Short mmCIF file of C-alpha atoms in Angstrom, two decimals:
data_model
loop_
_atom_site.label_atom_id
_atom_site.label_comp_id
_atom_site.label_asym_id
_atom_site.label_seq_id
_atom_site.Cartn_x
_atom_site.Cartn_y
_atom_site.Cartn_z
CA THR O 8 0.00 0.00 0.00
CA GLY O 9 1.18 3.51 -0.68
CA ILE O 10 0.63 6.98 -2.09
CA ALA O 11 1.88 8.25 -5.46
CA GLY O 12 1.35 11.29 -7.65
CA ARG O 13 2.83 14.53 -8.95
CA VAL O 14 3.65 17.74 -7.10
CA THR O 15 2.57 20.93 -8.84
CA ALA O 16 2.86 24.60 -7.94
CA SER O 17 -0.07 26.73 -6.93
CA GLY O 18 -1.01 29.29 -9.53
CA THR O 19 0.92 27.73 -12.42
CA ALA O 20 0.24 23.96 -12.10
CA ALA O 21 3.88 23.43 -13.12
CA ALA O 22 5.62 20.29 -11.83
CA VAL O 23 7.91 20.95 -8.85
CA PRO O 24 10.93 18.62 -8.67
CA GLY O 25 12.94 18.19 -5.49
CA THR O 26 9.95 18.58 -3.17
CA ALA O 27 9.88 16.59 0.06
CA VAL O 28 6.42 15.01 0.33
CA LEU O 29 5.80 13.93 3.92
CA ALA O 30 2.88 11.73 4.96
CA LEU O 31 1.77 12.69 8.48
CA ASP O 32 -0.66 10.67 10.56
CA VAL O 33 -3.91 12.65 10.68
CA THR O 34 -4.41 11.99 14.38
CA ASP O 35 -1.07 13.10 15.87
CA PHE O 36 0.90 14.49 12.86
CA ALA O 37 3.63 11.90 13.32
CA LEU O 38 5.82 11.38 10.23
CA VAL O 39 4.90 7.97 8.77
CA SER O 40 6.67 8.05 5.41
CA GLY O 41 7.74 10.33 2.63
CA ALA O 42 9.56 10.79 -0.66
CA VAL O 43 11.33 13.44 -2.73
CA SER O 44 9.76 14.27 -6.11
CA ASN O 45 11.87 13.55 -9.19
CA GLY O 46 12.66 15.80 -12.14
CA ALA O 47 9.11 15.45 -13.45
CA GLY O 48 7.59 16.23 -10.04
CA ASP O 49 6.54 12.60 -9.50
CA TYR O 50 6.84 10.79 -6.17
CA ALA O 51 5.82 7.49 -4.58
CA MET O 52 5.98 6.19 -1.01
CA ASP O 53 5.02 3.15 1.03
CA VAL O 54 2.52 3.70 3.85
CA PRO O 55 0.30 1.29 5.80
CA PRO O 56 -3.49 1.63 5.53
CA GLY O 57 -4.71 4.77 7.28
CA THR O 58 -5.52 8.44 6.83
CA TYR O 59 -2.77 10.98 6.21
CA LEU O 60 -2.08 14.64 5.58
CA LEU O 61 0.60 15.55 3.05
CA TYR O 62 3.12 18.21 4.06
CA LEU O 63 5.38 19.69 1.38
CA VAL O 64 8.83 21.27 1.75
CA LYS O 65 10.73 22.91 -1.12
CA GLY O 66 13.22 25.76 -0.82
CA THR O 67 11.57 28.62 1.04
CA SER O 68 8.09 27.07 0.64
CA ALA O 69 6.63 24.70 3.23
CA ALA O 70 2.97 23.96 3.92
CA PHE O 71 0.28 21.31 3.97
CA ASP O 72 -1.14 20.26 0.62
CA ALA O 73 -3.50 23.00 -0.51
CA PRO O 74 -6.33 22.46 0.05
CA LEU O 75 -5.70 20.52 3.24
CA THR O 76 -7.41 17.27 2.25
CA PRO O 77 -6.81 13.95 4.05
CA VAL O 78 -5.62 11.02 1.93
CA THR O 79 -7.13 7.68 2.94
CA VAL O 80 -5.17 4.55 2.02
CA SER O 81 -7.01 1.25 2.24
CA GLY O 82 -5.09 -0.98 -0.16
CA GLY O 83 -2.93 -0.80 -3.23
CA LEU O 84 -1.59 2.50 -4.51
CA THR O 85 -3.67 5.60 -3.70
CA PRO O 86 -3.26 8.55 -6.11
CA ALA O 87 -2.66 12.02 -4.67
CA ASP O 88 -1.42 15.09 -6.57
CA PRO O 89 -0.50 17.63 -3.90
CA VAL O 90 -0.26 21.35 -4.65
CA LEU O 91 2.67 23.28 -3.19
CA THR O 92 1.78 26.81 -2.12
CA VAL O 93 4.82 28.63 -3.48
CA SER O 94 5.92 31.56 -1.33
CA ARG O 95 8.01 33.34 -3.97
CA GLY O 96 7.18 34.62 -7.44
CA ALA O 97 8.98 35.78 -10.56
CA ILE O 98 9.10 38.46 -13.25
CA ALA O 99 9.75 37.44 -16.85
CA GLY O 100 9.75 39.06 -20.26
CA THR O 101 11.83 40.13 -23.25
CA ILE O 102 14.13 43.10 -23.82
CA LEU O 103 13.39 44.72 -27.19
CA GLU O 104 14.80 47.61 -29.21
CA ALA O 105 12.51 50.62 -29.63
CA GLY O 106 11.40 51.18 -33.21
CA THR O 107 12.47 47.78 -34.55
CA SER O 108 11.24 45.36 -31.84
CA ASN O 109 14.47 43.42 -32.34
CA ARG O 110 15.53 41.42 -29.30
CA VAL O 111 18.42 42.89 -27.32
CA GLY O 112 20.60 39.86 -26.74
CA GLY O 113 22.95 40.09 -23.79
CA GLY O 114 20.83 42.74 -22.09
CA TRP O 115 20.18 42.75 -18.37
CA ALA O 116 17.03 42.98 -16.26
CA MET O 117 17.34 43.96 -12.60
CA ALA O 118 14.68 43.87 -9.88
CA LEU O 119 14.67 46.66 -7.31
CA ASP O 120 12.79 46.85 -4.03
CA PRO O 121 10.36 49.77 -3.47
CA ALA O 122 13.24 51.87 -2.12
CA GLY O 123 15.29 51.28 -5.27
CA ASN O 124 17.78 48.81 -3.80
CA PRO O 125 18.89 46.01 -6.18
CA GLU O 126 17.48 42.58 -5.34
CA ALA O 127 18.38 40.33 -8.29
CA ALA O 128 19.59 40.63 -11.87
CA ARG O 129 19.71 38.24 -14.82
CA SER O 130 21.18 38.43 -18.30
CA THR O 131 19.08 37.65 -21.37
CA LEU O 132 22.09 35.93 -22.99
CA SER O 133 21.47 35.85 -26.75
CA SER O 134 17.69 35.39 -26.74
CA GLY O 135 16.60 38.68 -25.24
CA VAL O 136 14.41 36.69 -22.80
CA PHE O 137 14.88 37.00 -19.04
CA THR O 138 13.44 35.61 -15.79
CA LEU O 139 13.95 37.14 -12.35
CA PRO O 140 13.14 34.27 -9.96
CA GLU O 141 12.61 33.90 -6.22
CA LEU O 142 11.17 37.37 -5.61
CA ARG O 143 9.15 38.08 -2.50
CA PRO O 144 5.46 38.87 -3.03
CA GLY O 145 4.76 42.57 -3.40
CA PRO O 146 5.85 45.50 -5.58
CA HIS O 147 9.17 45.54 -7.41
CA HIS O 148 10.70 47.94 -9.92
CA VAL O 149 12.53 46.58 -12.96
CA VAL O 150 15.34 48.34 -14.83
CA PHE O 151 16.61 47.14 -18.22
CA PHE O 152 20.00 47.98 -19.72
CA ASP O 153 22.40 46.99 -22.48
CA PRO O 154 25.92 46.38 -21.12
CA THR O 155 27.48 47.62 -24.37
CA GLY O 156 25.88 51.05 -23.98
CA ALA O 157 24.29 50.82 -27.45
CA HIS O 158 20.85 51.35 -25.88
CA ALA O 159 19.71 53.74 -23.16
CA PRO O 160 18.43 52.09 -19.94
CA ARG O 161 14.75 52.18 -19.08
CA PHE O 162 12.69 51.47 -15.97
CA ALA O 163 9.51 49.44 -16.54
CA PRO O 164 7.42 50.16 -18.38
CA SER O 165 9.34 52.88 -20.29
CA SER O 166 10.67 55.51 -17.90
CA PRO O 167 14.20 56.97 -18.10
CA ASP O 168 14.28 57.28 -14.30
CA LEU O 169 12.97 55.55 -11.19
CA PRO O 170 10.47 58.27 -10.09
CA GLY O 171 8.56 57.83 -13.36
CA ALA O 172 8.53 54.02 -13.22
CA THR O 173 5.57 51.78 -12.43
CA ALA O 174 6.07 48.95 -9.95
CA VAL O 175 5.44 45.35 -10.99
CA THR O 176 3.43 43.35 -8.44
CA VAL O 177 4.66 39.82 -7.76
CA ALA O 178 2.44 37.09 -6.28
CA GLY O 179 3.62 33.83 -4.73
CA GLY O 180 3.67 31.00 -7.27
CA ALA O 181 3.01 33.31 -10.21
CA THR O 182 5.13 34.97 -12.89
CA ALA O 183 4.43 38.61 -13.74
CA ALA O 184 5.07 39.53 -17.38
CA VAL O 185 6.81 42.77 -18.32
CA ASP O 186 8.94 43.63 -21.36
CA GLY O 187 11.68 46.22 -21.62
CA VAL O 188 11.92 48.53 -24.64
CA LEU O 189 15.29 50.26 -24.98
CA PRO O 190 15.90 53.18 -27.36
CA PRO O 191 19.16 53.07 -29.34
CA GLN O 192 21.78 55.63 -28.39
CA THR O 193 25.12 56.71 -29.80
CA ARG O 194 28.14 56.73 -27.56
CA ALA O 195 31.70 57.94 -27.82
CA PRO O 196 34.24 55.30 -28.94
CA ALA O 197 35.16 53.02 -26.04
CA THR O 198 38.92 53.41 -26.28
CA ALA O 199 39.68 53.34 -22.53
CA THR O 200 39.36 50.73 -19.80
CA ILE O 201 38.40 50.82 -16.15
CA SER O 202 39.42 47.65 -14.32
CA GLY O 203 39.62 46.36 -10.79
CA HIS O 204 39.15 43.56 -8.32
CA LEU O 205 36.18 42.70 -6.05
CA VAL O 206 36.42 40.89 -2.72
CA ASP O 207 34.17 40.36 0.28
CA THR O 208 34.99 41.43 3.82
CA ALA O 209 36.87 38.14 4.37
CA GLY O 210 39.09 38.82 1.34
CA ALA O 211 37.50 36.17 -0.89
CA ALA O 212 36.95 37.01 -4.57
CA VAL O 213 33.38 37.97 -5.52
CA ARG O 214 32.33 36.50 -8.85
CA GLY O 215 29.29 37.41 -10.93
CA ALA O 216 28.84 40.92 -9.54
CA LEU O 217 27.70 43.63 -11.95
CA VAL O 218 29.99 46.61 -12.38
CA VAL O 219 28.33 49.66 -13.98
CA ALA O 220 29.92 52.85 -15.35
CA LEU O 221 27.98 56.13 -15.67
CA ARG O 222 29.36 59.22 -17.38
CA ALA O 223 30.12 61.62 -14.51
CA GLY O 224 28.91 64.77 -16.28
CA ASP O 225 25.33 63.71 -17.04
CA LEU O 226 25.02 60.24 -15.39
CA ARG O 227 24.48 58.66 -18.80
CA PHE O 228 24.91 54.89 -18.83
CA GLU O 229 28.22 53.92 -20.47
CA ALA O 230 28.86 50.21 -19.97
CA SER O 231 28.69 47.28 -17.57
CA ALA O 232 30.58 44.04 -16.98
CA THR O 233 30.53 41.13 -14.52
CA SER O 234 33.37 40.06 -12.28
CA ASP O 235 34.99 36.74 -13.20
CA ILE O 236 35.82 33.76 -11.00
CA ASP O 237 38.83 35.64 -9.58
CA GLY O 238 36.77 38.76 -8.82
CA ASP O 239 38.34 40.74 -11.67
CA TYR O 240 36.44 42.98 -14.08
CA ALA O 241 37.13 45.33 -16.99
CA LEU O 242 34.87 48.04 -18.45
CA ALA O 243 35.34 49.40 -21.99
CA VAL O 244 34.45 53.11 -21.82
CA ALA O 245 35.23 56.44 -23.45
CA PRO O 246 38.07 58.46 -21.90
CA GLY O 247 36.96 60.82 -19.14
CA ASP O 248 35.40 60.81 -15.68
CA HIS O 249 32.98 58.04 -14.70
CA LEU O 250 31.05 56.92 -11.63
CA VAL O 251 31.49 53.20 -11.00
CA GLY O 252 28.85 51.12 -9.20
CA PHE O 253 28.89 47.55 -7.89
CA VAL O 254 25.71 45.44 -7.77
CA SER O 255 25.18 41.92 -6.42
CA THR O 256 23.02 39.98 -8.90
CA THR O 257 21.73 37.67 -6.15
CA GLY O 258 21.25 40.14 -3.29
CA GLU O 259 24.01 38.40 -1.36
CA PHE O 260 26.02 41.63 -0.99
CA ALA O 261 25.16 45.26 -0.44
CA SER O 262 25.40 47.34 -3.60
CA GLY O 263 27.26 50.65 -3.71
CA TRP O 264 29.33 53.21 -5.62
CA TYR O 265 33.10 53.54 -5.73
CA GLY O 266 34.14 55.99 -3.03
CA ALA O 267 30.66 56.03 -1.41
CA SER O 268 29.09 54.02 1.39
CA GLY O 269 25.87 52.79 -0.23
CA VAL O 270 23.78 52.44 -3.36
CA GLY O 271 21.84 55.59 -2.49
CA GLU O 272 25.00 57.72 -2.13
CA LEU O 273 25.56 58.49 -5.82
CA THR O 274 26.21 62.18 -5.13
CA SER O 275 29.17 61.32 -2.89
CA ALA O 276 30.71 58.75 -5.29
CA ALA O 277 34.31 59.42 -6.30
CA PRO O 278 34.75 60.01 -10.06
CA VAL O 279 37.15 57.65 -11.82
CA GLU O 280 39.09 59.04 -14.79
CA ALA O 281 39.43 56.46 -17.56
CA PRO O 282 41.70 54.79 -18.37
CA ALA O 283 42.13 53.54 -14.81
CA GLY O 284 43.23 50.37 -13.12
CA ALA O 285 42.95 49.14 -9.53
CA VAL O 286 39.42 50.48 -9.07
CA ASP O 287 38.88 47.87 -6.38
CA ALA O 288 36.00 47.40 -3.96
CA THR O 289 35.09 45.36 -0.91
CA LEU O 290 31.47 44.18 -0.98
CA VAL O 291 29.69 43.82 2.36
CA PRO O 292 27.74 40.53 2.75
CA LEU O 293 24.05 40.71 3.66
CA THR O 294 23.33 37.00 4.22
CA GLY O 295 24.87 33.98 5.92
CA THR O 296 25.12 30.21 5.45
CA ILE O 297 24.52 27.02 7.39
CA ARG O 298 26.37 24.03 6.03
CA GLY O 299 27.39 20.56 7.17
CA THR O 300 27.03 16.83 6.62
CA VAL O 301 24.29 14.38 7.55
CA THR O 302 25.51 10.90 8.49
CA ARG O 303 23.90 7.64 9.49
CA GLY O 304 26.43 5.69 11.44
CA ALA O 305 29.75 6.11 9.64
CA SER O 306 28.38 6.89 6.18
CA GLY O 307 26.98 10.02 4.58
CA GLN O 308 23.21 10.05 4.14
CA TYR O 309 21.96 10.88 0.64
CA GLU O 310 18.60 12.48 -0.24
CA VAL O 311 17.81 13.63 3.26
CA VAL O 312 16.06 17.01 3.50
CA VAL O 313 17.66 19.68 5.70
CA VAL O 314 15.51 22.63 6.74
CA ALA O 315 16.38 25.97 8.35
CA VAL O 316 13.48 27.07 10.56
CA GLY O 317 13.40 30.74 11.50
CA PRO O 318 11.06 32.73 13.75
CA THR O 319 8.28 32.72 11.12
CA GLY O 320 8.74 29.23 9.68
CA VAL O 321 10.83 27.57 7.00
CA GLU O 322 13.39 29.99 5.54
CA ALA O 323 15.36 27.53 3.40
CA SER O 324 15.57 23.84 2.66
CA THR O 325 17.75 21.59 0.55
CA THR O 326 18.46 17.94 -0.22
CA THR O 327 21.81 16.47 0.74
CA LEU O 328 24.33 15.72 -1.99
CA PRO O 329 26.01 12.32 -2.46
CA GLY O 330 28.13 11.88 0.66
CA GLY O 331 25.60 13.70 2.84
CA SER O 332 26.85 17.30 2.53
CA TYR O 333 24.40 20.22 2.38
CA GLY O 334 24.33 24.01 2.32
CA LEU O 335 21.56 26.44 3.26
CA PHE O 336 22.43 29.75 1.61
CA GLY O 337 21.06 33.29 1.50
CA LEU O 338 19.85 33.33 5.11
CA ALA O 339 19.09 36.71 6.61
CA PRO O 340 20.99 37.35 9.86
CA GLY O 341 19.10 35.86 12.78
CA THR O 342 18.47 32.69 14.77
CA TYR O 343 17.59 29.37 13.17
CA ARG O 344 16.98 25.78 14.16
CA VAL O 345 17.95 22.98 11.79
CA ALA O 346 15.60 20.07 11.12
CA VAL O 347 16.73 16.91 9.30
CA LEU O 348 14.01 14.90 7.55
CA ASP O 349 14.48 11.39 6.19
CA PRO O 350 11.25 10.98 4.19
CA SER O 351 11.70 7.31 3.25
CA GLY O 352 12.81 6.33 6.75
CA ALA O 353 10.09 8.37 8.49
CA GLN O 354 12.61 10.10 10.75
CA VAL O 355 12.75 13.69 11.94
CA GLU O 356 15.65 15.01 13.98
CA TYR O 357 16.70 18.46 15.12
CA TRP O 358 20.28 19.58 15.56
CA PRO O 359 22.07 18.43 17.62
CA ASP O 360 20.52 14.92 17.74
CA GLN O 361 17.28 16.13 19.32
CA GLY O 362 13.80 14.68 18.95
CA SER O 363 11.85 17.93 19.12
CA PHE O 364 11.98 21.54 18.01
CA ALA O 365 11.78 22.69 21.62
CA THR O 366 15.04 20.98 22.58
CA ALA O 367 16.95 21.99 19.44
CA THR O 368 19.92 24.33 19.83
CA PRO O 369 19.45 27.69 18.06
CA LEU O 370 22.12 28.68 15.55
CA ALA O 371 23.03 32.36 15.18
CA VAL O 372 23.61 33.29 11.53
CA THR O 373 25.50 36.50 10.82
CA ALA O 374 25.98 38.43 7.59
CA GLY O 375 28.93 36.91 5.78
CA GLY O 376 29.24 34.12 8.34
CA THR O 377 29.06 30.35 7.95
CA VAL O 378 27.77 28.12 10.73
#
């Protein structure tokens, strides 16, 4: 006897792989069995006859099957297709050229919070299509730009500045559609280079950060680049004074301007005269990490679900890698308890080796720190 089906997301009905499906006894909520959905969202588990509630855990989303409907197993395989209430949403669309509607390949889309602080950024690569995932429900601004400087940036839907922009509302489990339309612009020949090196406060190289150059005289967008695996970057710009900004594409680090303390301090940024080298910056981390290994006896345990539980519920979850290692990333500074779930073995344990949440030891996560 057992339960089998497919996990889908609320709002989109898309299959959700990597979801822990836990069968809880309807009388006392004890974990009886469970499974992790495969790449197609399918799962199957053995359970004895009885009545169960299905609890789902995936990333930052964790909740009972919506709607909360008991599953009664009497014999054989009972079908159940649980719906995961997804707590985060997305913004997707295409970056186009004004006048021609040609796709702007290699363009960037960046989500900003209501105060204008960068949250996430993604490149369109060659297709002109972008998706900004894992955004919290609520309003977000979106800015589009061409890293070559061949097009002028625009804030959604078509504003040259943030005050004239319209926020895009994101709902959990849904994708909001918005396109960017960039007008072509001419720029002076990019015969100079601004280069430098990015590290975090521990001295480790920061890869994948956006570096943006604005012309100092009129704040016109000149060019952007991303830091490589060693934290190095190079911007091709016209000779002259520029303001250089640094933006984390994942929200892991605070954004800011060269010579200034924060992203909102553009007026106090120090101009950089191109060509210039050693325009270096130290990015301040905003989030922390919990990492470790789950073992059973002397061996690493594979496909066990590890969950970080914060003051308001599940903040992150992941499945262990071969060998039992795991990492819970992007955690806001604060206190967390770690739960370890073995769905197939019907075991729940809290760190360190505790049987209940109440007796678990809280872990203090700090910005830039690893527990």
